Amino acid sequence: LRNPDGQQLVLDPNYTLDFEGSSNNCISCHQPRDSYEIPATNSSGLYVVNTSRFGPHHGPQATMLEGILGANLPGSEGYPGVASATHRTASSCVSCHMGESTDTSEGLHSWKTTEAVCLQCHTNGIPSELSGFTEDMITLKSLLENVVGEEFETDADGNPVFDADGNPVGTGVPVVGLIVDFAPDDTDRSNSGIFTVEESQAAWNYKTLLEDQSKGTHNPGYSRALLKNSIEALQN
């Protein structure tokens, strides 16, 4: 099951991600899948979301560490260089998550970081999250919950209808919320509908940051830029 070689990314087959060692094995699973495309600018300025599970899948940790495959919306926060995060250049998946331990509930094959491993670099204390991450995620989700899109027409097979120019055909019925909670135990889902590219990119970033599950600590600079610029895009 070990794979020490660089991994070709599922969502971008032209990119080979190489952590140079045993951490390459982690990339095989911990990357976005190709179920949905990252929303990109197009002539219509619109994007069709046709799923309740829009986003990069449950494990974009490897690409977040690399600083790629978010939707890089323009904004006041600059994006750091690819592969420039300290956790990428001076550490690794294995060294952080499989540290030596006499307690089998942490380190080793538990995949839980140990305090001793973290303190080797974080000598002033171990950060629980990127500063302001929780508050900013609440803000971004609130904005996405209040986005108003439009229902799309469907063909006989239930697929979205597009006109001759490739633009989605709407019904005129509003769709409130791109990211929504369907039930207390079924949260952060997506509504189907026609939304702007910027709204869809912000939703992609929200789900990427949420599914990364490090609260921004894997790659603080990239996480901050995705989060802040997504908020700005929806507020403008």
Short mmCIF file of C-alpha atoms in Angstrom, two decimals:
data_model
loop_
_atom_site.label_atom_id
_atom_site.label_comp_id
_atom_site.label_asym_id
_atom_site.label_seq_id
_atom_site.Cartn_x
_atom_site.Cartn_y
_atom_site.Cartn_z
CA LEU A 1 0.00 0.00 0.00
CA ARG A 2 3.00 2.32 0.21
CA ASN A 3 3.54 4.73 -2.66
CA PRO A 4 6.60 6.97 -2.32
CA ASP A 5 6.23 8.54 -5.77
CA GLY A 6 4.65 11.87 -6.62
CA GLN A 7 0.93 11.66 -7.35
CA GLN A 8 -0.91 12.90 -10.42
CA LEU A 9 -3.90 14.89 -9.18
CA VAL A 10 -7.39 13.69 -10.04
CA LEU A 11 -8.82 17.18 -10.53
CA ASP A 12 -5.75 18.43 -12.43
CA PRO A 13 -3.99 15.52 -14.16
CA ASN A 14 -1.32 17.90 -15.47
CA TYR A 15 -0.11 18.55 -11.92
CA THR A 16 2.06 15.99 -10.14
CA LEU A 17 2.21 16.65 -6.41
CA ASP A 18 5.39 15.35 -4.83
CA PHE A 19 6.03 15.54 -1.09
CA GLU A 20 9.26 13.59 -1.67
CA GLY A 21 8.86 10.55 0.53
CA SER A 22 6.35 8.46 2.41
CA SER A 23 3.91 11.38 2.69
CA ASN A 24 3.19 10.90 -1.02
CA ASN A 25 1.06 7.94 0.00
CA CYS A 26 -1.32 10.37 1.72
CA ILE A 27 -1.94 12.29 -1.50
CA SER A 28 -3.67 9.30 -3.09
CA CYS A 29 -6.79 9.86 -0.97
CA HIS A 30 -6.39 13.31 0.56
CA GLN A 31 -7.06 15.40 -2.54
CA PRO A 32 -10.14 16.81 -4.32
CA ARG A 33 -12.05 14.46 -6.60
CA ASP A 34 -13.30 15.24 -10.10
CA SER A 35 -17.01 15.01 -9.32
CA TYR A 36 -17.36 18.79 -9.69
CA GLU A 37 -15.26 21.39 -11.46
CA ILE A 38 -13.85 24.43 -9.71
CA PRO A 39 -16.08 27.28 -10.92
CA ALA A 40 -14.22 29.34 -13.52
CA THR A 41 -14.95 32.66 -15.18
CA ASN A 42 -17.02 32.30 -18.35
CA SER A 43 -18.88 34.54 -20.78
CA SER A 44 -22.22 34.20 -18.99
CA GLY A 45 -20.83 34.81 -15.51
CA LEU A 46 -23.04 31.95 -14.30
CA TYR A 47 -22.44 28.49 -12.87
CA VAL A 48 -24.88 25.62 -12.42
CA VAL A 49 -24.81 23.72 -9.14
CA ASN A 50 -26.69 20.47 -9.62
CA THR A 51 -25.97 18.59 -6.40
CA SER A 52 -26.41 18.82 -2.65
CA ARG A 53 -22.76 17.83 -2.20
CA PHE A 54 -20.97 20.54 -4.18
CA GLY A 55 -17.30 20.93 -3.31
CA PRO A 56 -13.93 19.21 -3.46
CA HIS A 57 -14.86 15.98 -1.62
CA HIS A 58 -13.96 15.13 1.96
CA GLY A 59 -10.17 15.31 1.91
CA PRO A 60 -8.40 18.24 0.20
CA GLN A 61 -5.59 18.29 2.76
CA ALA A 62 -2.76 17.58 0.30
CA THR A 63 -3.73 20.33 -2.13
CA MET A 64 -4.38 22.78 0.71
CA LEU A 65 -0.89 22.07 2.01
CA GLU A 66 0.43 22.73 -1.50
CA GLY A 67 -1.68 25.89 -1.82
CA ILE A 68 -3.59 24.92 -4.96
CA LEU A 69 -7.08 23.99 -6.24
CA GLY A 70 -8.99 26.60 -4.32
CA ALA A 71 -10.89 29.20 -6.33
CA ASN A 72 -8.44 32.10 -6.17
CA LEU A 73 -10.85 35.01 -6.06
CA PRO A 74 -9.21 38.44 -6.27
CA GLY A 75 -9.24 40.53 -3.13
CA SER A 76 -7.23 42.37 -0.51
CA GLU A 77 -5.38 39.24 0.64
CA GLY A 78 -2.53 38.13 -1.57
CA TYR A 79 -2.05 34.45 -2.33
CA PRO A 80 1.23 32.92 -1.15
CA GLY A 81 3.49 31.06 -3.53
CA VAL A 82 2.64 27.47 -4.32
CA ALA A 83 4.35 25.00 -1.97
CA SER A 84 5.62 27.83 0.24
CA ALA A 85 3.76 27.06 3.48
CA THR A 86 6.05 26.15 6.38
CA HIS A 87 4.17 22.91 7.00
CA ARG A 88 5.00 22.07 3.37
CA THR A 89 8.65 23.13 3.33
CA ALA A 90 9.78 22.20 6.84
CA SER A 91 7.48 19.35 7.81
CA SER A 92 5.36 16.58 6.29
CA CYS A 93 2.16 14.60 6.75
CA VAL A 94 4.08 11.75 8.37
CA SER A 95 6.26 13.84 10.67
CA CYS A 96 3.27 15.79 12.03
CA HIS A 97 0.62 13.07 12.14
CA MET A 98 2.67 9.94 12.83
CA GLY A 99 5.10 11.20 15.47
CA GLU A 100 6.74 8.91 18.00
CA SER A 101 4.54 8.26 21.03
CA THR A 102 4.18 5.90 23.97
CA ASP A 103 0.43 6.58 23.91
CA THR A 104 -1.29 4.62 21.15
CA SER A 105 -4.17 7.13 21.08
CA GLU A 106 -1.91 9.77 19.49
CA GLY A 107 0.91 9.83 16.98
CA LEU A 108 2.01 6.64 15.22
CA HIS A 109 -0.93 5.15 13.29
CA SER A 110 -3.59 7.14 15.14
CA TRP A 111 -2.96 10.09 12.78
CA LYS A 112 -3.46 12.44 15.72
CA THR A 113 -0.70 14.98 16.18
CA THR A 114 1.19 14.89 19.45
CA GLU A 115 1.99 17.90 21.58
CA ALA A 116 5.67 16.97 21.58
CA VAL A 117 5.86 16.95 17.79
CA CYS A 118 4.08 20.30 17.44
CA LEU A 119 6.20 22.00 20.09
CA GLN A 120 9.37 21.21 18.16
CA CYS A 121 8.39 24.08 15.85
CA HIS A 122 5.59 25.90 17.68
CA THR A 123 7.71 26.76 20.69
CA ASN A 124 5.39 29.57 21.81
CA GLY A 125 2.34 27.32 21.91
CA ILE A 126 0.33 25.16 19.55
CA PRO A 127 -2.26 27.09 17.50
CA SER A 128 -5.72 25.55 17.53
CA GLU A 129 -6.71 27.44 14.38
CA LEU A 130 -5.78 30.27 12.06
CA SER A 131 -6.51 33.53 13.87
CA GLY A 132 -10.15 34.51 13.27
CA PHE A 133 -10.90 31.34 11.29
CA THR A 134 -14.08 30.33 13.11
CA GLU A 135 -15.56 33.82 13.03
CA ASP A 136 -14.74 34.30 9.34
CA MET A 137 -16.19 30.90 8.43
CA ILE A 138 -19.42 31.84 10.22
CA THR A 139 -19.49 35.10 8.24
CA LEU A 140 -18.85 33.35 4.93
CA LYS A 141 -21.49 30.72 5.58
CA SER A 142 -24.04 33.38 6.51
CA LEU A 143 -23.36 35.21 3.25
CA LEU A 144 -23.70 31.98 1.26
CA GLU A 145 -26.96 31.12 3.04
CA ASN A 146 -28.41 34.40 1.79
CA VAL A 147 -27.26 34.22 -1.82
CA VAL A 148 -30.24 34.21 -4.19
CA GLY A 149 -29.88 32.13 -7.34
CA GLU A 150 -32.42 30.80 -9.81
CA GLU A 151 -33.95 27.41 -10.47
CA PHE A 152 -32.86 25.89 -13.79
CA GLU A 153 -35.00 24.22 -16.41
CA THR A 154 -34.46 20.49 -16.81
CA ASP A 155 -34.75 18.11 -19.74
CA ALA A 156 -36.58 14.79 -19.76
CA ASP A 157 -33.66 13.17 -17.91
CA GLY A 158 -33.59 15.82 -15.20
CA ASN A 159 -30.43 17.52 -16.47
CA PRO A 160 -30.02 21.32 -16.64
CA VAL A 161 -31.00 22.90 -19.95
CA PHE A 162 -28.58 25.24 -21.75
CA ASP A 163 -29.34 27.57 -24.66
CA ALA A 164 -27.51 27.67 -27.99
CA ASP A 165 -24.79 29.88 -26.48
CA GLY A 166 -24.19 27.49 -23.60
CA ASN A 167 -25.96 29.62 -21.00
CA PRO A 168 -28.15 27.89 -18.40
CA VAL A 169 -31.88 28.41 -18.85
CA GLY A 170 -33.66 29.56 -15.72
CA THR A 171 -37.29 29.21 -14.70
CA GLY A 172 -37.53 32.52 -12.88
CA VAL A 173 -38.06 30.75 -9.55
CA PRO A 174 -35.60 32.03 -6.93
CA VAL A 175 -33.33 29.68 -4.99
CA VAL A 176 -32.33 31.09 -1.62
CA GLY A 177 -29.01 29.92 -0.26
CA LEU A 178 -26.09 28.22 -1.97
CA ILE A 179 -24.79 26.58 1.20
CA VAL A 180 -27.58 25.49 3.54
CA ASP A 181 -28.38 23.16 6.44
CA PHE A 182 -31.03 20.62 5.49
CA ALA A 183 -31.38 19.37 9.08
CA PRO A 184 -29.47 19.64 12.37
CA ASP A 185 -27.50 16.51 11.45
CA ASP A 186 -27.24 17.28 7.72
CA THR A 187 -25.34 20.54 7.48
CA ASP A 188 -23.32 22.53 4.96
CA ARG A 189 -25.07 21.11 1.90
CA SER A 190 -25.58 22.93 -1.40
CA ASN A 191 -28.79 23.97 -3.10
CA SER A 192 -29.15 23.22 -6.79
CA GLY A 193 -29.58 26.27 -8.97
CA ILE A 194 -27.98 28.87 -11.20
CA PHE A 195 -25.60 31.11 -9.30
CA THR A 196 -22.93 33.60 -10.29
CA VAL A 197 -19.41 32.30 -10.80
CA GLU A 198 -18.18 34.39 -7.86
CA GLU A 199 -20.86 32.98 -5.55
CA SER A 200 -20.00 29.45 -6.65
CA GLN A 201 -16.27 30.07 -6.20
CA ALA A 202 -16.90 31.35 -2.67
CA ALA A 203 -18.93 28.21 -1.94
CA TRP A 204 -16.12 26.03 -3.31
CA ASN A 205 -13.67 27.79 -1.00
CA TYR A 206 -15.97 27.42 2.00
CA LYS A 207 -16.29 23.68 1.44
CA THR A 208 -12.54 23.34 0.78
CA LEU A 209 -11.65 25.08 4.04
CA LEU A 210 -14.31 23.12 5.92
CA GLU A 211 -13.26 19.73 4.56
CA ASP A 212 -9.55 20.43 5.10
CA GLN A 213 -10.41 20.13 8.82
CA SER A 214 -7.27 21.91 10.03
CA LYS A 215 -9.07 25.22 10.65
CA GLY A 216 -6.56 26.93 8.42
CA THR A 217 -3.41 25.62 10.09
CA HIS A 218 -2.20 23.38 7.26
CA ASN A 219 -1.56 26.46 5.12
CA PRO A 220 -2.40 29.68 6.99
CA GLY A 221 -1.55 32.10 4.19
CA TYR A 222 -3.57 30.30 1.54
CA SER A 223 -6.46 29.65 3.92
CA ARG A 224 -6.59 33.32 4.92
CA ALA A 225 -6.61 34.49 1.30
CA LEU A 226 -9.35 32.06 0.25
CA LEU A 227 -11.48 32.99 3.24
CA LYS A 228 -11.05 36.77 3.28
CA ASN A 229 -11.33 37.20 -0.49
CA SER A 230 -14.45 35.00 -0.63
CA ILE A 231 -16.11 37.16 2.02
CA GLU A 232 -15.17 40.33 0.14
CA ALA A 233 -16.52 38.94 -3.14
CA LEU A 234 -19.93 38.33 -1.59
CA GLN A 235 -20.03 41.63 0.27
CA ASN A 236 -19.21 43.76 -2.78
#
